[in-house]
Short mmCIF file of C-alpha atoms in Angstrom, two decimals:
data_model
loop_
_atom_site.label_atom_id
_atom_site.label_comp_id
_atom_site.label_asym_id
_atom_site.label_seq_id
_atom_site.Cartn_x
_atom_site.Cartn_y
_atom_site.Cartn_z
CA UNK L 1 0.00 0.00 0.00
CA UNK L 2 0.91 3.64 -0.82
CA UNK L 3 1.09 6.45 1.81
CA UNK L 4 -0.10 9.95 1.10
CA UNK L 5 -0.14 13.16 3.08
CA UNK L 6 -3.75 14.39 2.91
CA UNK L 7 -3.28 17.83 1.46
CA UNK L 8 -0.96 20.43 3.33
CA UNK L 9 -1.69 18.86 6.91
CA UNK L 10 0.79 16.39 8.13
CA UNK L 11 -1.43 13.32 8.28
CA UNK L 12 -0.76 10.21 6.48
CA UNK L 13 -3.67 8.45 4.66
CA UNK L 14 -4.10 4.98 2.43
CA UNK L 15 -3.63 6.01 -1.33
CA UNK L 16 -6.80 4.00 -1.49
CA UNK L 17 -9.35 4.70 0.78
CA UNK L 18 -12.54 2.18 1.60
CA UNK L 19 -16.14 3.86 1.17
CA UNK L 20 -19.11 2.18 2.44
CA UNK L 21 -21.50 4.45 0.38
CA UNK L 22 -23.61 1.82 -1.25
CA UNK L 23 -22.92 -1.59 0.61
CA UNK L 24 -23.23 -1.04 4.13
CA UNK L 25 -26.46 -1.33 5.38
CA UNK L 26 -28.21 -1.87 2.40
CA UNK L 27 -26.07 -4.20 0.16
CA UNK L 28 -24.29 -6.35 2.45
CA UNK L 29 -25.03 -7.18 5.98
CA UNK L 30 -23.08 -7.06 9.16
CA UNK L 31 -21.06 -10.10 8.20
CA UNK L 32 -20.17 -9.20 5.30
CA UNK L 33 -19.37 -5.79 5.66
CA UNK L 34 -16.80 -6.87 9.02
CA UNK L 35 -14.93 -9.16 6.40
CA UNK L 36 -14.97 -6.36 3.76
CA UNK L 37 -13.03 -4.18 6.35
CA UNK L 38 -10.87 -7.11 7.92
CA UNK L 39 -9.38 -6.91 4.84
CA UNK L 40 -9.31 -3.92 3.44
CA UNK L 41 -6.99 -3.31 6.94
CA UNK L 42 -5.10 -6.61 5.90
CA UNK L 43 -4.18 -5.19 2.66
CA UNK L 44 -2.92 -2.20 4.16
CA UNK L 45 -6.20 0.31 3.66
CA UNK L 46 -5.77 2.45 7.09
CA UNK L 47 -8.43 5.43 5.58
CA UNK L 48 -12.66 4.84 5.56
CA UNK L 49 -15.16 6.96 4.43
CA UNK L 50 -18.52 7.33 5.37
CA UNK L 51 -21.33 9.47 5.67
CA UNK L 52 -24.17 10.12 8.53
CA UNK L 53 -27.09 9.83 5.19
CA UNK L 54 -25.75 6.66 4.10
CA UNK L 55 -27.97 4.03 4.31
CA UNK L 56 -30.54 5.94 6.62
CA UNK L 57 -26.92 6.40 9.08
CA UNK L 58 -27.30 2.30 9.34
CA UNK L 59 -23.60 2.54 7.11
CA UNK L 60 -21.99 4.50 9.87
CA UNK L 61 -22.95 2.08 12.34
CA UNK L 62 -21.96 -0.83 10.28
CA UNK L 63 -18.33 0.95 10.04
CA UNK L 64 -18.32 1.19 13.60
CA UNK L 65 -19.34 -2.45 14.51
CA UNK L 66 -16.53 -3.77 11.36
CA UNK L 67 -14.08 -1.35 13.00
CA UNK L 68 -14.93 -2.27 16.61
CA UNK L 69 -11.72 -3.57 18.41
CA UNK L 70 -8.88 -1.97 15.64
CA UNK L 71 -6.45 0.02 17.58
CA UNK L 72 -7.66 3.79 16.91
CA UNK L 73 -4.78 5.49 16.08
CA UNK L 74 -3.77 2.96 13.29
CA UNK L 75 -6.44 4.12 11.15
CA UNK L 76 -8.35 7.30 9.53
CA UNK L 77 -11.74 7.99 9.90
CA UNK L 78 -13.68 10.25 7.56
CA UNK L 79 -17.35 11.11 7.91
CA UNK L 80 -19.68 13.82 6.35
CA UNK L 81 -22.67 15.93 7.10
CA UNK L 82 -25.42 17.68 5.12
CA UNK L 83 -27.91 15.28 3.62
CA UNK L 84 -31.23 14.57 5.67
CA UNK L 85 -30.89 12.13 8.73
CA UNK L 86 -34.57 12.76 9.88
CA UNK L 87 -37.59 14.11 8.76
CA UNK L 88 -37.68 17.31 10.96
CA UNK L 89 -36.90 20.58 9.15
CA UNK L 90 -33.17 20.97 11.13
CA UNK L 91 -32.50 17.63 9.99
CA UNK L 92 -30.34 18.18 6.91
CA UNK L 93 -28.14 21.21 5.77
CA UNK L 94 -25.30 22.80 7.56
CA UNK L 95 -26.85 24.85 10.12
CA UNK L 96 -24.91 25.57 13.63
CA UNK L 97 -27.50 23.11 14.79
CA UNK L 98 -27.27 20.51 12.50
CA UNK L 99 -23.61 19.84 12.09
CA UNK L 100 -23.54 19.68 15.90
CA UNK L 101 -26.12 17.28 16.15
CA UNK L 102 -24.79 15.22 13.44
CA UNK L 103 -21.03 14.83 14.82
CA UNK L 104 -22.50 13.60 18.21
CA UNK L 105 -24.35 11.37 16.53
CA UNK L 106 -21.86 10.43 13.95
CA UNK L 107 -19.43 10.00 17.05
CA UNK L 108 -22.07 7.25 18.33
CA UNK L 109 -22.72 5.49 15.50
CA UNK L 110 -18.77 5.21 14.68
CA UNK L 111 -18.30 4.44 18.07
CA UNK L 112 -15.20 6.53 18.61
CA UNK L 113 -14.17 10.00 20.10
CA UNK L 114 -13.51 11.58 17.18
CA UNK L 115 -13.20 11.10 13.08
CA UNK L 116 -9.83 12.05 11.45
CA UNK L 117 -11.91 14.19 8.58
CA UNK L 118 -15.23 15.66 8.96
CA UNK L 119 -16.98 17.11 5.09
CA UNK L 120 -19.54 19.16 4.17
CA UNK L 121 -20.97 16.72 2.17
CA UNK L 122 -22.68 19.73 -0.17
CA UNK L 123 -22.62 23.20 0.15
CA UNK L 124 -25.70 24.81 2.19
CA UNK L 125 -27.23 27.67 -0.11
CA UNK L 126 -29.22 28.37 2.98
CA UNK L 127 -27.11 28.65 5.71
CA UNK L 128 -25.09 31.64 6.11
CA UNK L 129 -20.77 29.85 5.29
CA UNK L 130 -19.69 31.60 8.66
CA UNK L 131 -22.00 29.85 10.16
CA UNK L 132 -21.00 26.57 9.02
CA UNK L 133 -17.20 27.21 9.15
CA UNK L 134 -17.79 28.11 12.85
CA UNK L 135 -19.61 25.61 13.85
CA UNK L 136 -16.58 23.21 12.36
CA UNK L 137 -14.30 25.47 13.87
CA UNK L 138 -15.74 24.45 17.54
CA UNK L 139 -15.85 20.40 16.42
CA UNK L 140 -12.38 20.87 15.86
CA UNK L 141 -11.61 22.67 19.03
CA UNK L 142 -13.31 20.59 20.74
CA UNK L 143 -11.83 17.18 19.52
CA UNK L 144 -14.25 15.66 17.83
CA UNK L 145 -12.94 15.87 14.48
CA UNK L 146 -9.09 16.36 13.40
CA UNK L 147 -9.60 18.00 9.79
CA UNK L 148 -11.88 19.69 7.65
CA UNK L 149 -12.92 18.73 4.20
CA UNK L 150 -15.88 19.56 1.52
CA UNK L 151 -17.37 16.97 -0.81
CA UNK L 152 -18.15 18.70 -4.40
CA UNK L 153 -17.96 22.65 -3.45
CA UNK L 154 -17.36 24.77 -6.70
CA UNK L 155 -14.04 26.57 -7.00
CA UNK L 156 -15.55 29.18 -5.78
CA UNK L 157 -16.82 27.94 -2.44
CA UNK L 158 -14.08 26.48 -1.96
CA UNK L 159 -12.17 29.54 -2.04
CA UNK L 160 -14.62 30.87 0.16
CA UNK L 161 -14.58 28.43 2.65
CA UNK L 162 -10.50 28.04 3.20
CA UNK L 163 -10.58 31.61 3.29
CA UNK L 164 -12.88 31.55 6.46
CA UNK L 165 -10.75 28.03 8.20
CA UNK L 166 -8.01 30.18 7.83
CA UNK L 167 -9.40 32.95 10.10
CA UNK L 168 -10.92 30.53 12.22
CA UNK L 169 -7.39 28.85 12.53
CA UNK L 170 -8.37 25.33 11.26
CA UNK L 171 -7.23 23.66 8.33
CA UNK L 172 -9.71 22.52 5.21
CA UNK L 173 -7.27 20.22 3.70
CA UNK L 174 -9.85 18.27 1.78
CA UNK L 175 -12.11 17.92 -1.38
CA UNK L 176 -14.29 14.90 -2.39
CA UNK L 177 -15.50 15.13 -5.77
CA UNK L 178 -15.88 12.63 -8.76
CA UNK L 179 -13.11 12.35 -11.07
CA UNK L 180 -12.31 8.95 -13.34
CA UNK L 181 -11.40 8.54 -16.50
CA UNK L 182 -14.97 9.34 -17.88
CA UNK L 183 -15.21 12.49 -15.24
CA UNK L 184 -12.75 14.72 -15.83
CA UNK L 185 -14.44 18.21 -14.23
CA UNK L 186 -11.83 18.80 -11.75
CA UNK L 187 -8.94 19.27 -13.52
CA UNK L 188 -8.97 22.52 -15.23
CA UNK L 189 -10.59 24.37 -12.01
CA UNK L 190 -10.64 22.78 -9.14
CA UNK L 191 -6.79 21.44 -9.06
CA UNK L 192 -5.66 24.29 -9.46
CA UNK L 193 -6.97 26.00 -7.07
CA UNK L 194 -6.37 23.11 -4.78
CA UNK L 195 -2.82 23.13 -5.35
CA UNK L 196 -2.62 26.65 -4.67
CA UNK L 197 -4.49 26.24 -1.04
CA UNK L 198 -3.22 22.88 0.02
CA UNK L 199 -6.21 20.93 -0.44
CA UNK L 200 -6.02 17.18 -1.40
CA UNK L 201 -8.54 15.51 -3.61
CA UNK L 202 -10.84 11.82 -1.80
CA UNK L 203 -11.87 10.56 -5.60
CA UNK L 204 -15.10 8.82 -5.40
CA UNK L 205 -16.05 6.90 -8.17
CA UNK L 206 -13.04 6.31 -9.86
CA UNK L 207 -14.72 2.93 -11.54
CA UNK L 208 -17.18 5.60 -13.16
CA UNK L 209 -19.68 3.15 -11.26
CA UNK L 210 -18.65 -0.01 -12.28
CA UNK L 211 -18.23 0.72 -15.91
CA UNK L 212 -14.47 0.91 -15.85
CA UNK L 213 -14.30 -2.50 -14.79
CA UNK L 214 -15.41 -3.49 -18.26
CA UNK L 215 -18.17 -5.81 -17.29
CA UNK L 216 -20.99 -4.00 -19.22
CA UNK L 217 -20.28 -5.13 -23.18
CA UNK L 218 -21.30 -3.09 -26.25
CA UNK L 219 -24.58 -4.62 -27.73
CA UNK L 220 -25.15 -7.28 -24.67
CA UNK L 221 -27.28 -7.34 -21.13
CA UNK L 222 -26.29 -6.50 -18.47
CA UNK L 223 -24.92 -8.69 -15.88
CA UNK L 224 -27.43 -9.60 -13.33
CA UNK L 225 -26.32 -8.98 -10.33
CA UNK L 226 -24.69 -5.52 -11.64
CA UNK L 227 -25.77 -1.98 -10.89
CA UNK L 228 -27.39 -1.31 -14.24
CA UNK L 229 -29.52 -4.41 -14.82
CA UNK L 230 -32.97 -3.59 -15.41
CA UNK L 231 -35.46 -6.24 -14.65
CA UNK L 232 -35.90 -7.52 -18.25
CA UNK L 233 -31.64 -8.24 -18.20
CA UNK L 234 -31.57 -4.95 -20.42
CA UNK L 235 -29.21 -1.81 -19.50
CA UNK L 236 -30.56 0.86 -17.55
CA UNK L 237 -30.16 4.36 -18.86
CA UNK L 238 -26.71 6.01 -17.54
CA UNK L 239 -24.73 8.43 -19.44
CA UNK L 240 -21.79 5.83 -19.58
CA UNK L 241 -23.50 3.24 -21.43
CA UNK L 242 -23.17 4.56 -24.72
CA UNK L 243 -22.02 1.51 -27.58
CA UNK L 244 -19.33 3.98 -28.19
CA UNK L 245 -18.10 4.48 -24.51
CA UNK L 246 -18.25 1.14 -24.02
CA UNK L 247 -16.32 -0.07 -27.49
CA UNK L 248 -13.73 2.29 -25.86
CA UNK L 249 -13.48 1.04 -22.46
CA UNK L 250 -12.97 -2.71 -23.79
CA UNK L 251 -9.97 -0.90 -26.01
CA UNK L 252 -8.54 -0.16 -22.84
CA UNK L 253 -7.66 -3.76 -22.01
CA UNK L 254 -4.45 -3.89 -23.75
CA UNK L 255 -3.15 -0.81 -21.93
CA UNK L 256 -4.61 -2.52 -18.53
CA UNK L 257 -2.36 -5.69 -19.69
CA UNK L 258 0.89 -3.67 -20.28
CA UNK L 259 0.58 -1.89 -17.30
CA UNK L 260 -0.07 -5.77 -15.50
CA UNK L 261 -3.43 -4.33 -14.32
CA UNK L 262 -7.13 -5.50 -14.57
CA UNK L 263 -9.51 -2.90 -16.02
CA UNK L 264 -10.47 -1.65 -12.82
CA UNK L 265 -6.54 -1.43 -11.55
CA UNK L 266 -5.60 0.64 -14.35
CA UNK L 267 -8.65 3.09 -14.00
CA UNK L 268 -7.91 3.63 -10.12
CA UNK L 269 -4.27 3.85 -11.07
CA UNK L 270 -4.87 6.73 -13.21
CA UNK L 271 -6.88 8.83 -10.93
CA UNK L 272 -3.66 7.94 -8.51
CA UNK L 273 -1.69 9.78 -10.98
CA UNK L 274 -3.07 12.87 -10.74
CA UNK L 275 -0.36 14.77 -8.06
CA UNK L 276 -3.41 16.34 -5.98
CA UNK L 277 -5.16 12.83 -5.37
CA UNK L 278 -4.52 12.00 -1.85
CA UNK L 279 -6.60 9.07 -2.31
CA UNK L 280 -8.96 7.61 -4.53
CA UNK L 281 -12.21 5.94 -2.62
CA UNK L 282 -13.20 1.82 -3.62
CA UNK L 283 -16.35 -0.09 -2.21
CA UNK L 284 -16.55 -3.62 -2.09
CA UNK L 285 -18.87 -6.38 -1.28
CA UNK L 286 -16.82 -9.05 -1.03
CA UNK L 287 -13.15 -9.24 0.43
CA UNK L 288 -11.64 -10.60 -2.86
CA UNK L 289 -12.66 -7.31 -4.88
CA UNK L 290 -10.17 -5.12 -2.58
CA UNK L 291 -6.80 -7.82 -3.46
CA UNK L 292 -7.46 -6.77 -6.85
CA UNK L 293 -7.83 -3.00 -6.51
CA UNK L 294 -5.10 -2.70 -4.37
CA UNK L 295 -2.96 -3.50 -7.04
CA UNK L 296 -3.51 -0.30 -8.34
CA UNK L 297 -2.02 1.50 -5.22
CA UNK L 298 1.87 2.92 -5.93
CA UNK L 299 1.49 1.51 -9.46
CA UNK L 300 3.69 4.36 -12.02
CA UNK L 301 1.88 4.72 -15.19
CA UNK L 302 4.88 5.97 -17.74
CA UNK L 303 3.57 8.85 -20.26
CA UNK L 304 3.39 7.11 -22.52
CA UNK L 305 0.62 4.97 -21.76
CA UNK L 306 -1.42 7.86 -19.85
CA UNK L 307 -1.37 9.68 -23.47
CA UNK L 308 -3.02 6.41 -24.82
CA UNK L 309 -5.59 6.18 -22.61
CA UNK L 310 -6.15 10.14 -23.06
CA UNK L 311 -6.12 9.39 -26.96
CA UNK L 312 -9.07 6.17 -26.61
CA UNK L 313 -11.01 8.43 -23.38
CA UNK L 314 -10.78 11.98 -24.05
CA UNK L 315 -13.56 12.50 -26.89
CA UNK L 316 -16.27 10.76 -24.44
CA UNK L 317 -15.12 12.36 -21.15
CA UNK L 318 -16.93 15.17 -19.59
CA UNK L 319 -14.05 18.10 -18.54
CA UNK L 320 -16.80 20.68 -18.04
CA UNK L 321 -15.79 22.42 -14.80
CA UNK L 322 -19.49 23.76 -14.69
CA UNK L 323 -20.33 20.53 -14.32
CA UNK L 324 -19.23 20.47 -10.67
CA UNK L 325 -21.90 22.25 -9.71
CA UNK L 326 -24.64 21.17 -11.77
CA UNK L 327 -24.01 17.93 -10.56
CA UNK L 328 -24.48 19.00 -7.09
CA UNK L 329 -27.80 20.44 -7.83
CA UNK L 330 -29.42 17.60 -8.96
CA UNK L 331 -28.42 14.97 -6.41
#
């Protein structure tokens, strides 16, 4: 495994980092997820990432319980706020009195004293930033939470808000957006300025959800048990499952065997390439799928190759920086 210094701060995290966002709690049970995390910490993965709106907060507690008996300073905990927890009108957002109400019960859930990275999981158009940037301010203060990070903040607001931890005398040394081979938004904007400010990017979604893996095939169905199956064994509408993405990503397999990679290891070894990737974020629901990602981790692809895949992926990749915060809009 690969070590990387989350942004500017001095803290050491997994160059792969394991996210729970769609297995805990709903995928997988207990059992499962435990073995999951048994070995993502037996292949070396020290970092986790979570959210409080995951699974209804049942993936938080599912960390917790998998984590439950690893010593606490061997490992990173990362955790998020901002997307409803409850049905009550202060449930959600990043009001003073949610993001206080949501680290105590993140804290709970996790069981632990304190996360290594607490995120704004969106920015709150209705909350005043102070507010918010306070309100982490005291979290951090008061222990519960190391670091700061945001989760898919425009260049912009994140300006904004390092401006304000800088004031407040805490560090935002983080940014979790989407970036693969197929999402691409980040790079002319937001690395930039993330460079320039000492943030490090937590990729999510660096299998461009699942399709990087090459499992989905031009012209066939789906596999069943995969994300895009619809019920008749057809593919679900996604804006990766174009014939022509598709032809392209199965063109990659050459490439993935020069580099001694599988699909998948070459596509998290390329957002690893990027210089302001602290880590890039894998799921699994069963142990084996981490030995294979893993591979990816400390992996050096020459420039060659990375101007080959550019050459096959750059024509169906979206680079739109606007996109960052259109995206956020509509989830």
């Amino acid at each position: 495994m690969e070590y990387r210094k989350l942004g500017s701060s001095g803290m050491y995290i997994s160059a792969l980092a394991y996210g729970n966002w769609v297995t805990h709690g709903e995928q997988i049970d207990q059992e499962a997820a435990t073995a999951c995390v048994r070995k993502a910490l037996e292949l070396g993965i020290t970092t986790f990432d979570t959210a409080d709106a995951y699974a209804g907060t049942r993936a938080e507690t599912a960390l917790g319980e998998a984590l439950a008996g690893t010593r606490r300073e061997s490992i990173e905990v990362f955790t998020k706020v901002y997307f409803p927890t409850g049905e009550g009108k202060n449930d959600r957002g990043l009001s003073r009195k949610h993001v206080m109400e949501s680290i105590n019960g993140s804290l709970r859930r996790l069981q632990t004293d304190y996360v290594d990275l607490y995120q704004a999981h969106r920015y709150d158009y209705e909350t005043p930033l102070e507010e918010t940037m306070q309100a982490f301010a005291d979290i951090v203060r008061a222990g519960k939470a190391l670091y700061i990070g945001v989760s898919e903040w425009t260049v912009d607001e994140i300006r904004a808000g390092a401006a304000l931890a800088k004031d407040l005398g805490i560090q935002l040394i983080s940014n979790q957006p989407q970036y693969s081979m197929l999402w691409r938004v980040i790079e002319e904007e937001i690395v930039p300025v993330s460079e320039e400010l000492g943030i490090g990017q937590i990729c999510w979604s660096p299998l461009a959800q699942g399709v990087l893996t090459g499992k989905y095939l031009p012209g066939q169905t789906a596999p069943a048990d995969s994300r895009f199956a619809a019920d008749d064994g057809s593919l679900k509408e996604n804006r990766y499952l174009t014939e022509d993405i598709l032809t392209r990503v199965q063109q990659l397999k050459p490439l993935a065997d020069e580099a001694g990679l599988s699909l998948a290891g070459l596509a998290v070894a390329w957002v690893l390439q990027n210089p302001n990737v602290s880590a890039a974020i894998v799921g699994a629901s069963r142990p084996e799928q981490l030995e294979d990602n893993v591979k990816a981790a400390g992996v050096k692809l020459d420039s060659s190759l990375m101007a080959r895949i550019d050459e096959l992926m750059l024509p169906v990749a979206e680079r739109d920086p606007a996109k960052v915060e259109s995206f956020k809009e509509r989830v």
